[in-house]
Amino acid sequence: DQLGKLKDALEYSLHNCDIVQSTNETETMNNDKYLELFITSKKIEGCSTRTTSYYEMILRRLFKYIKYGVKKITTEDLRSYLDDYQKASNASRVSIDNIRRILSSFFNWLESENYTLKSPMRRIHKIKTVKVVKETYSSETMQIIRDNCESIRDLAIIDLLASTGMRVGELV
């Protein structure tokens, strides 16, 4: 009875309407175009050229492994890719988690931009890694380092690094 009422309502509402197949732009887009748009959005968000180049390399490697469009990629495809990549390159868990994070960023972006309905990365969780705690220098070692400084500049650099904990690259 309800199906009959639904049919009547649809026929009444859609009377004199033409149904045309959509030629949506996203249907004709390929992986390279999605990648280009993603990288552009990352640049706009403030990612460095080095970061966006790394993202592009990781995603191109994925596209080479999975030969079909991003809309057809499943969670199982991505798990298989990460597993095969880890075995082939003998990569550490940290490296695999970095790749997972990049893939997640890409597929979440596709979802947020309405290119896909749901990210296949949703069910792939963070990979557990061992945190390496770096040992600090003892007071005696720090004094030996200070004593061996040849200029006031070197002493200032050592004291700045030791007192703030900043990285050498940040200091440079």
mmCIF file with all atom_site columns, C-alpha atoms in Angstrom:
data_model
loop_
_atom_site.group_PDB
_atom_site.id
_atom_site.type_symbol
_atom_site.label_atom_id
_atom_site.label_alt_id
_atom_site.label_comp_id
_atom_site.label_asym_id
_atom_site.label_entity_id
_atom_site.label_seq_id
_atom_site.pdbx_PDB_ins_code
_atom_site.Cartn_x
_atom_site.Cartn_y
_atom_site.Cartn_z
_atom_site.occupancy
_atom_site.B_iso_or_equiv
_atom_site.pdbx_formal_charge
_atom_site.auth_seq_id
_atom_site.auth_comp_id
_atom_site.auth_asym_id
_atom_site.auth_atom_id
_atom_site.pdbx_PDB_model_num
ATOM 1   C CA . ASP A 1 1   ? 0.000  0.000  0.000   1.00 0.00 ? 1   ASP A CA 1
ATOM 2   C CA . GLN A 1 2   ? 2.829  2.409  0.935   1.00 0.00 ? 2   GLN A CA 1
ATOM 3   C CA . LEU A 1 3   ? 4.786  1.573  -2.227  1.00 0.00 ? 3   LEU A CA 1
ATOM 4   C CA . GLY A 1 4   ? 1.710  2.407  -4.286  1.00 0.00 ? 4   GLY A CA 1
ATOM 5   C CA . LYS A 1 5   ? 1.353  5.774  -2.540  1.00 0.00 ? 5   LYS A CA 1
ATOM 6   C CA . LEU A 1 6   ? 5.069  6.472  -3.054  1.00 0.00 ? 6   LEU A CA 1
ATOM 7   C CA . LYS A 1 7   ? 4.790  5.587  -6.756  1.00 0.00 ? 7   LYS A CA 1
ATOM 8   C CA . ASP A 1 8   ? 1.799  7.919  -7.168  1.00 0.00 ? 8   ASP A CA 1
ATOM 9   C CA . ALA A 1 9   ? 3.590  10.762 -5.340  1.00 0.00 ? 9   ALA A CA 1
ATOM 10  C CA . LEU A 1 10  ? 6.732  10.350 -7.479  1.00 0.00 ? 10  LEU A CA 1
ATOM 11  C CA . GLU A 1 11  ? 4.737  10.223 -10.711 1.00 0.00 ? 11  GLU A CA 1
ATOM 12  C CA . TYR A 1 12  ? 2.856  13.360 -9.683  1.00 0.00 ? 12  TYR A CA 1
ATOM 13  C CA . SER A 1 13  ? 6.038  15.217 -8.629  1.00 0.00 ? 13  SER A CA 1
ATOM 14  C CA . LEU A 1 14  ? 8.160  14.169 -11.568 1.00 0.00 ? 14  LEU A CA 1
ATOM 15  C CA . HIS A 1 15  ? 5.502  14.575 -14.264 1.00 0.00 ? 15  HIS A CA 1
ATOM 16  C CA . ASN A 1 16  ? 6.929  16.714 -17.126 1.00 0.00 ? 16  ASN A CA 1
ATOM 17  C CA . CYS A 1 17  ? 10.497 16.358 -15.758 1.00 0.00 ? 17  CYS A CA 1
ATOM 18  C CA . ASP A 1 18  ? 13.329 15.178 -17.951 1.00 0.00 ? 18  ASP A CA 1
ATOM 19  C CA . ILE A 1 19  ? 15.936 12.914 -16.384 1.00 0.00 ? 19  ILE A CA 1
ATOM 20  C CA . VAL A 1 20  ? 19.391 13.529 -17.792 1.00 0.00 ? 20  VAL A CA 1
ATOM 21  C CA . GLN A 1 21  ? 22.581 11.703 -16.848 1.00 0.00 ? 21  GLN A CA 1
ATOM 22  C CA . SER A 1 22  ? 24.958 14.022 -15.056 1.00 0.00 ? 22  SER A CA 1
ATOM 23  C CA . THR A 1 23  ? 28.307 14.863 -16.615 1.00 0.00 ? 23  THR A CA 1
ATOM 24  C CA . ASN A 1 24  ? 29.742 15.922 -13.298 1.00 0.00 ? 24  ASN A CA 1
ATOM 25  C CA . GLU A 1 25  ? 33.339 17.177 -13.525 1.00 0.00 ? 25  GLU A CA 1
ATOM 26  C CA . THR A 1 26  ? 34.435 14.877 -10.688 1.00 0.00 ? 26  THR A CA 1
ATOM 27  C CA . GLU A 1 27  ? 33.404 11.826 -12.727 1.00 0.00 ? 27  GLU A CA 1
ATOM 28  C CA . THR A 1 28  ? 36.011 12.639 -15.358 1.00 0.00 ? 28  THR A CA 1
ATOM 29  C CA . MET A 1 29  ? 38.805 13.591 -12.950 1.00 0.00 ? 29  MET A CA 1
ATOM 30  C CA . ASN A 1 30  ? 41.757 11.244 -12.611 1.00 0.00 ? 30  ASN A CA 1
ATOM 31  C CA . ASN A 1 31  ? 44.160 10.608 -9.738  1.00 0.00 ? 31  ASN A CA 1
ATOM 32  C CA . ASP A 1 32  ? 46.655 13.175 -11.022 1.00 0.00 ? 32  ASP A CA 1
ATOM 33  C CA . LYS A 1 33  ? 44.022 15.921 -10.962 1.00 0.00 ? 33  LYS A CA 1
ATOM 34  C CA . TYR A 1 34  ? 42.945 15.020 -7.405  1.00 0.00 ? 34  TYR A CA 1
ATOM 35  C CA . LEU A 1 35  ? 46.607 15.014 -6.376  1.00 0.00 ? 35  LEU A CA 1
ATOM 36  C CA . GLU A 1 36  ? 47.185 18.418 -7.963  1.00 0.00 ? 36  GLU A CA 1
ATOM 37  C CA . LEU A 1 37  ? 44.184 19.905 -6.145  1.00 0.00 ? 37  LEU A CA 1
ATOM 38  C CA . PHE A 1 38  ? 45.269 18.326 -2.847  1.00 0.00 ? 38  PHE A CA 1
ATOM 39  C CA . ILE A 1 39  ? 48.831 19.651 -3.116  1.00 0.00 ? 39  ILE A CA 1
ATOM 40  C CA . THR A 1 40  ? 47.490 23.108 -3.981  1.00 0.00 ? 40  THR A CA 1
ATOM 41  C CA . SER A 1 41  ? 45.282 23.070 -0.890  1.00 0.00 ? 41  SER A CA 1
ATOM 42  C CA . LYS A 1 42  ? 48.239 22.022 1.276   1.00 0.00 ? 42  LYS A CA 1
ATOM 43  C CA . LYS A 1 43  ? 50.325 24.885 -0.118  1.00 0.00 ? 43  LYS A CA 1
ATOM 44  C CA . ILE A 1 44  ? 47.513 27.316 0.690   1.00 0.00 ? 44  ILE A CA 1
ATOM 45  C CA . GLU A 1 45  ? 47.379 25.890 4.237   1.00 0.00 ? 45  GLU A CA 1
ATOM 46  C CA . GLY A 1 46  ? 51.054 26.820 4.602   1.00 0.00 ? 46  GLY A CA 1
ATOM 47  C CA . CYS A 1 47  ? 52.872 23.523 4.040   1.00 0.00 ? 47  CYS A CA 1
ATOM 48  C CA . SER A 1 48  ? 56.430 23.944 2.812   1.00 0.00 ? 48  SER A CA 1
ATOM 49  C CA . THR A 1 49  ? 57.606 22.931 -0.650  1.00 0.00 ? 49  THR A CA 1
ATOM 50  C CA . ARG A 1 50  ? 59.577 20.096 0.916   1.00 0.00 ? 50  ARG A CA 1
ATOM 51  C CA . THR A 1 51  ? 56.467 18.786 2.701   1.00 0.00 ? 51  THR A CA 1
ATOM 52  C CA . THR A 1 52  ? 54.242 18.996 -0.367  1.00 0.00 ? 52  THR A CA 1
ATOM 53  C CA . SER A 1 53  ? 56.917 17.263 -2.475  1.00 0.00 ? 53  SER A CA 1
ATOM 54  C CA . TYR A 1 54  ? 57.040 14.434 0.070   1.00 0.00 ? 54  TYR A CA 1
ATOM 55  C CA . TYR A 1 55  ? 53.214 14.176 0.062   1.00 0.00 ? 55  TYR A CA 1
ATOM 56  C CA . GLU A 1 56  ? 53.233 14.028 -3.727  1.00 0.00 ? 56  GLU A CA 1
ATOM 57  C CA . MET A 1 57  ? 55.913 11.309 -3.801  1.00 0.00 ? 57  MET A CA 1
ATOM 58  C CA . ILE A 1 58  ? 54.017 9.142  -1.279  1.00 0.00 ? 58  ILE A CA 1
ATOM 59  C CA . LEU A 1 59  ? 50.711 9.506  -3.135  1.00 0.00 ? 59  LEU A CA 1
ATOM 60  C CA . ARG A 1 60  ? 52.243 8.839  -6.561  1.00 0.00 ? 60  ARG A CA 1
ATOM 61  C CA . ARG A 1 61  ? 53.763 5.652  -5.141  1.00 0.00 ? 61  ARG A CA 1
ATOM 62  C CA . LEU A 1 62  ? 50.278 4.635  -3.947  1.00 0.00 ? 62  LEU A CA 1
ATOM 63  C CA . PHE A 1 63  ? 48.755 5.359  -7.377  1.00 0.00 ? 63  PHE A CA 1
ATOM 64  C CA . LYS A 1 64  ? 51.462 3.268  -9.023  1.00 0.00 ? 64  LYS A CA 1
ATOM 65  C CA . TYR A 1 65  ? 50.635 0.346  -6.698  1.00 0.00 ? 65  TYR A CA 1
ATOM 66  C CA . ILE A 1 66  ? 46.849 0.697  -7.009  1.00 0.00 ? 66  ILE A CA 1
ATOM 67  C CA . LYS A 1 67  ? 46.078 1.137  -10.678 1.00 0.00 ? 67  LYS A CA 1
ATOM 68  C CA . TYR A 1 68  ? 42.510 2.448  -10.411 1.00 0.00 ? 68  TYR A CA 1
ATOM 69  C CA . GLY A 1 69  ? 40.863 5.695  -9.360  1.00 0.00 ? 69  GLY A CA 1
ATOM 70  C CA . VAL A 1 70  ? 40.845 7.006  -5.802  1.00 0.00 ? 70  VAL A CA 1
ATOM 71  C CA . LYS A 1 71  ? 37.066 6.679  -5.575  1.00 0.00 ? 71  LYS A CA 1
ATOM 72  C CA . LYS A 1 72  ? 37.367 2.896  -5.915  1.00 0.00 ? 72  LYS A CA 1
ATOM 73  C CA . ILE A 1 73  ? 40.150 2.436  -3.347  1.00 0.00 ? 73  ILE A CA 1
ATOM 74  C CA . THR A 1 74  ? 39.044 0.451  -0.301  1.00 0.00 ? 74  THR A CA 1
ATOM 75  C CA . THR A 1 75  ? 40.368 0.106  3.232   1.00 0.00 ? 75  THR A CA 1
ATOM 76  C CA . GLU A 1 76  ? 41.638 -3.366 2.345   1.00 0.00 ? 76  GLU A CA 1
ATOM 77  C CA . ASP A 1 77  ? 43.582 -1.934 -0.625  1.00 0.00 ? 77  ASP A CA 1
ATOM 78  C CA . LEU A 1 78  ? 45.289 0.566  1.651   1.00 0.00 ? 78  LEU A CA 1
ATOM 79  C CA . ARG A 1 79  ? 46.097 -2.009 4.328   1.00 0.00 ? 79  ARG A CA 1
ATOM 80  C CA . SER A 1 80  ? 47.566 -4.266 1.662   1.00 0.00 ? 80  SER A CA 1
ATOM 81  C CA . TYR A 1 81  ? 49.612 -1.368 0.281   1.00 0.00 ? 81  TYR A CA 1
ATOM 82  C CA . LEU A 1 82  ? 51.023 -0.431 3.699   1.00 0.00 ? 82  LEU A CA 1
ATOM 83  C CA . ASP A 1 83  ? 51.854 -4.063 4.480   1.00 0.00 ? 83  ASP A CA 1
ATOM 84  C CA . ASP A 1 84  ? 53.530 -4.673 1.104   1.00 0.00 ? 84  ASP A CA 1
ATOM 85  C CA . TYR A 1 85  ? 55.429 -1.387 1.353   1.00 0.00 ? 85  TYR A CA 1
ATOM 86  C CA . GLN A 1 86  ? 56.713 -2.273 4.820   1.00 0.00 ? 86  GLN A CA 1
ATOM 87  C CA . LYS A 1 87  ? 57.864 -5.713 3.667   1.00 0.00 ? 87  LYS A CA 1
ATOM 88  C CA . ALA A 1 88  ? 59.473 -4.474 0.429   1.00 0.00 ? 88  ALA A CA 1
ATOM 89  C CA . SER A 1 89  ? 61.346 -1.549 1.941   1.00 0.00 ? 89  SER A CA 1
ATOM 90  C CA . ASN A 1 90  ? 61.873 -2.983 5.448   1.00 0.00 ? 90  ASN A CA 1
ATOM 91  C CA . ALA A 1 91  ? 60.515 0.339  6.727   1.00 0.00 ? 91  ALA A CA 1
ATOM 92  C CA . SER A 1 92  ? 60.156 1.093  10.418  1.00 0.00 ? 92  SER A CA 1
ATOM 93  C CA . ARG A 1 93  ? 56.804 1.497  12.132  1.00 0.00 ? 93  ARG A CA 1
ATOM 94  C CA . VAL A 1 94  ? 57.447 5.228  12.366  1.00 0.00 ? 94  VAL A CA 1
ATOM 95  C CA . SER A 1 95  ? 57.892 5.461  8.570   1.00 0.00 ? 95  SER A CA 1
ATOM 96  C CA . ILE A 1 96  ? 54.758 3.408  7.918   1.00 0.00 ? 96  ILE A CA 1
ATOM 97  C CA . ASP A 1 97  ? 52.786 5.583  10.338  1.00 0.00 ? 97  ASP A CA 1
ATOM 98  C CA . ASN A 1 98  ? 54.011 8.720  8.525   1.00 0.00 ? 98  ASN A CA 1
ATOM 99  C CA . ILE A 1 99  ? 52.765 7.254  5.240   1.00 0.00 ? 99  ILE A CA 1
ATOM 100 C CA . ARG A 1 100 ? 49.476 6.304  6.913   1.00 0.00 ? 100 ARG A CA 1
ATOM 101 C CA . ARG A 1 101 ? 49.124 9.873  8.173   1.00 0.00 ? 101 ARG A CA 1
ATOM 102 C CA . ILE A 1 102 ? 49.689 11.313 4.672   1.00 0.00 ? 102 ILE A CA 1
ATOM 103 C CA . LEU A 1 103 ? 47.197 8.899  3.105   1.00 0.00 ? 103 LEU A CA 1
ATOM 104 C CA . SER A 1 104 ? 44.709 9.763  5.821   1.00 0.00 ? 104 SER A CA 1
ATOM 105 C CA . SER A 1 105 ? 45.177 13.466 5.138   1.00 0.00 ? 105 SER A CA 1
ATOM 106 C CA . PHE A 1 106 ? 44.594 12.928 1.415   1.00 0.00 ? 106 PHE A CA 1
ATOM 107 C CA . PHE A 1 107 ? 41.478 10.775 1.780   1.00 0.00 ? 107 PHE A CA 1
ATOM 108 C CA . ASN A 1 108 ? 40.022 13.016 4.492   1.00 0.00 ? 108 ASN A CA 1
ATOM 109 C CA . TRP A 1 109 ? 40.565 15.956 2.135   1.00 0.00 ? 109 TRP A CA 1
ATOM 110 C CA . LEU A 1 110 ? 38.739 14.070 -0.664  1.00 0.00 ? 110 LEU A CA 1
ATOM 111 C CA . GLU A 1 111 ? 35.858 13.479 1.738   1.00 0.00 ? 111 GLU A CA 1
ATOM 112 C CA . SER A 1 112 ? 35.729 17.060 3.021   1.00 0.00 ? 112 SER A CA 1
ATOM 113 C CA . GLU A 1 113 ? 35.754 18.399 -0.561  1.00 0.00 ? 113 GLU A CA 1
ATOM 114 C CA . ASN A 1 114 ? 32.872 16.027 -1.441  1.00 0.00 ? 114 ASN A CA 1
ATOM 115 C CA . TYR A 1 115 ? 34.875 14.050 -4.000  1.00 0.00 ? 115 TYR A CA 1
ATOM 116 C CA . THR A 1 116 ? 34.185 10.838 -2.051  1.00 0.00 ? 116 THR A CA 1
ATOM 117 C CA . LEU A 1 117 ? 31.446 9.879  0.372   1.00 0.00 ? 117 LEU A CA 1
ATOM 118 C CA . LYS A 1 118 ? 33.643 8.251  3.004   1.00 0.00 ? 118 LYS A CA 1
ATOM 119 C CA . SER A 1 119 ? 37.390 8.016  3.527   1.00 0.00 ? 119 SER A CA 1
ATOM 120 C CA . PRO A 1 120 ? 38.700 4.428  3.358   1.00 0.00 ? 120 PRO A CA 1
ATOM 121 C CA . MET A 1 121 ? 41.322 5.487  5.921   1.00 0.00 ? 121 MET A CA 1
ATOM 122 C CA . ARG A 1 122 ? 38.749 5.806  8.729   1.00 0.00 ? 122 ARG A CA 1
ATOM 123 C CA . ARG A 1 123 ? 39.297 2.224  9.860   1.00 0.00 ? 123 ARG A CA 1
ATOM 124 C CA . ILE A 1 124 ? 43.101 2.338  9.674   1.00 0.00 ? 124 ILE A CA 1
ATOM 125 C CA . HIS A 1 125 ? 44.329 3.551  13.023  1.00 0.00 ? 125 HIS A CA 1
ATOM 126 C CA . LYS A 1 126 ? 47.601 5.001  14.228  1.00 0.00 ? 126 LYS A CA 1
ATOM 127 C CA . ILE A 1 127 ? 50.430 2.493  14.244  1.00 0.00 ? 127 ILE A CA 1
ATOM 128 C CA . LYS A 1 128 ? 51.969 1.973  17.660  1.00 0.00 ? 128 LYS A CA 1
ATOM 129 C CA . THR A 1 129 ? 55.583 3.024  17.830  1.00 0.00 ? 129 THR A CA 1
ATOM 130 C CA . VAL A 1 130 ? 58.199 2.931  20.559  1.00 0.00 ? 130 VAL A CA 1
ATOM 131 C CA . LYS A 1 131 ? 59.096 6.368  21.864  1.00 0.00 ? 131 LYS A CA 1
ATOM 132 C CA . VAL A 1 132 ? 62.842 6.820  22.117  1.00 0.00 ? 132 VAL A CA 1
ATOM 133 C CA . VAL A 1 133 ? 63.752 8.955  25.098  1.00 0.00 ? 133 VAL A CA 1
ATOM 134 C CA . LYS A 1 134 ? 67.053 10.686 24.515  1.00 0.00 ? 134 LYS A CA 1
ATOM 135 C CA . GLU A 1 135 ? 69.357 10.873 27.479  1.00 0.00 ? 135 GLU A CA 1
ATOM 136 C CA . THR A 1 136 ? 70.430 14.285 28.692  1.00 0.00 ? 136 THR A CA 1
ATOM 137 C CA . TYR A 1 137 ? 74.000 15.320 29.264  1.00 0.00 ? 137 TYR A CA 1
ATOM 138 C CA . SER A 1 138 ? 75.274 15.167 32.820  1.00 0.00 ? 138 SER A CA 1
ATOM 139 C CA . SER A 1 139 ? 76.463 18.339 34.537  1.00 0.00 ? 139 SER A CA 1
ATOM 140 C CA . GLU A 1 140 ? 80.064 17.151 34.200  1.00 0.00 ? 140 GLU A CA 1
ATOM 141 C CA . THR A 1 141 ? 79.688 16.538 30.447  1.00 0.00 ? 141 THR A CA 1
ATOM 142 C CA . MET A 1 142 ? 78.110 19.971 29.952  1.00 0.00 ? 142 MET A CA 1
ATOM 143 C CA . GLN A 1 143 ? 81.000 21.586 31.825  1.00 0.00 ? 143 GLN A CA 1
ATOM 144 C CA . ILE A 1 144 ? 83.531 19.749 29.612  1.00 0.00 ? 144 ILE A CA 1
ATOM 145 C CA . ILE A 1 145 ? 81.698 20.965 26.491  1.00 0.00 ? 145 ILE A CA 1
ATOM 146 C CA . ARG A 1 146 ? 81.669 24.558 27.842  1.00 0.00 ? 146 ARG A CA 1
ATOM 147 C CA . ASP A 1 147 ? 85.367 24.391 28.728  1.00 0.00 ? 147 ASP A CA 1
ATOM 148 C CA . ASN A 1 148 ? 86.210 23.320 25.170  1.00 0.00 ? 148 ASN A CA 1
ATOM 149 C CA . CYS A 1 149 ? 84.422 26.262 23.536  1.00 0.00 ? 149 CYS A CA 1
ATOM 150 C CA . GLU A 1 150 ? 86.966 28.416 21.713  1.00 0.00 ? 150 GLU A CA 1
ATOM 151 C CA . SER A 1 151 ? 84.899 31.605 21.497  1.00 0.00 ? 151 SER A CA 1
ATOM 152 C CA . ILE A 1 152 ? 82.138 33.416 23.331  1.00 0.00 ? 152 ILE A CA 1
ATOM 153 C CA . ARG A 1 153 ? 79.894 32.690 20.298  1.00 0.00 ? 153 ARG A CA 1
ATOM 154 C CA . ASP A 1 154 ? 80.361 28.910 20.702  1.00 0.00 ? 154 ASP A CA 1
ATOM 155 C CA . LEU A 1 155 ? 79.663 29.164 24.437  1.00 0.00 ? 155 LEU A CA 1
ATOM 156 C CA . ALA A 1 156 ? 76.486 31.154 23.737  1.00 0.00 ? 156 ALA A CA 1
ATOM 157 C CA . ILE A 1 157 ? 75.350 28.516 21.226  1.00 0.00 ? 157 ILE A CA 1
ATOM 158 C CA . ILE A 1 158 ? 75.943 25.644 23.682  1.00 0.00 ? 158 ILE A CA 1
ATOM 159 C CA . ASP A 1 159 ? 74.176 27.476 26.529  1.00 0.00 ? 159 ASP A CA 1
ATOM 160 C CA . LEU A 1 160 ? 71.226 28.402 24.292  1.00 0.00 ? 160 LEU A CA 1
ATOM 161 C CA . LEU A 1 161 ? 70.785 24.812 23.084  1.00 0.00 ? 161 LEU A CA 1
ATOM 162 C CA . ALA A 1 162 ? 71.137 23.369 26.581  1.00 0.00 ? 162 ALA A CA 1
ATOM 163 C CA . SER A 1 163 ? 68.830 25.837 28.327  1.00 0.00 ? 163 SER A CA 1
ATOM 164 C CA . THR A 1 164 ? 66.001 25.908 25.773  1.00 0.00 ? 164 THR A CA 1
ATOM 165 C CA . GLY A 1 165 ? 66.032 22.393 24.337  1.00 0.00 ? 165 GLY A CA 1
ATOM 166 C CA . MET A 1 166 ? 65.655 23.746 20.810  1.00 0.00 ? 166 MET A CA 1
ATOM 167 C CA . ARG A 1 167 ? 66.879 21.759 17.835  1.00 0.00 ? 167 ARG A CA 1
ATOM 168 C CA . VAL A 1 168 ? 70.116 22.635 16.078  1.00 0.00 ? 168 VAL A CA 1
ATOM 169 C CA . GLY A 1 169 ? 68.161 23.322 12.880  1.00 0.00 ? 169 GLY A CA 1
ATOM 170 C CA . GLU A 1 170 ? 65.995 25.832 14.733  1.00 0.00 ? 170 GLU A CA 1
ATOM 171 C CA . LEU A 1 171 ? 69.075 27.550 16.076  1.00 0.00 ? 171 LEU A CA 1
ATOM 172 C CA . VAL A 1 172 ? 70.591 27.784 12.591  1.00 0.00 ? 172 VAL A CA 1
#
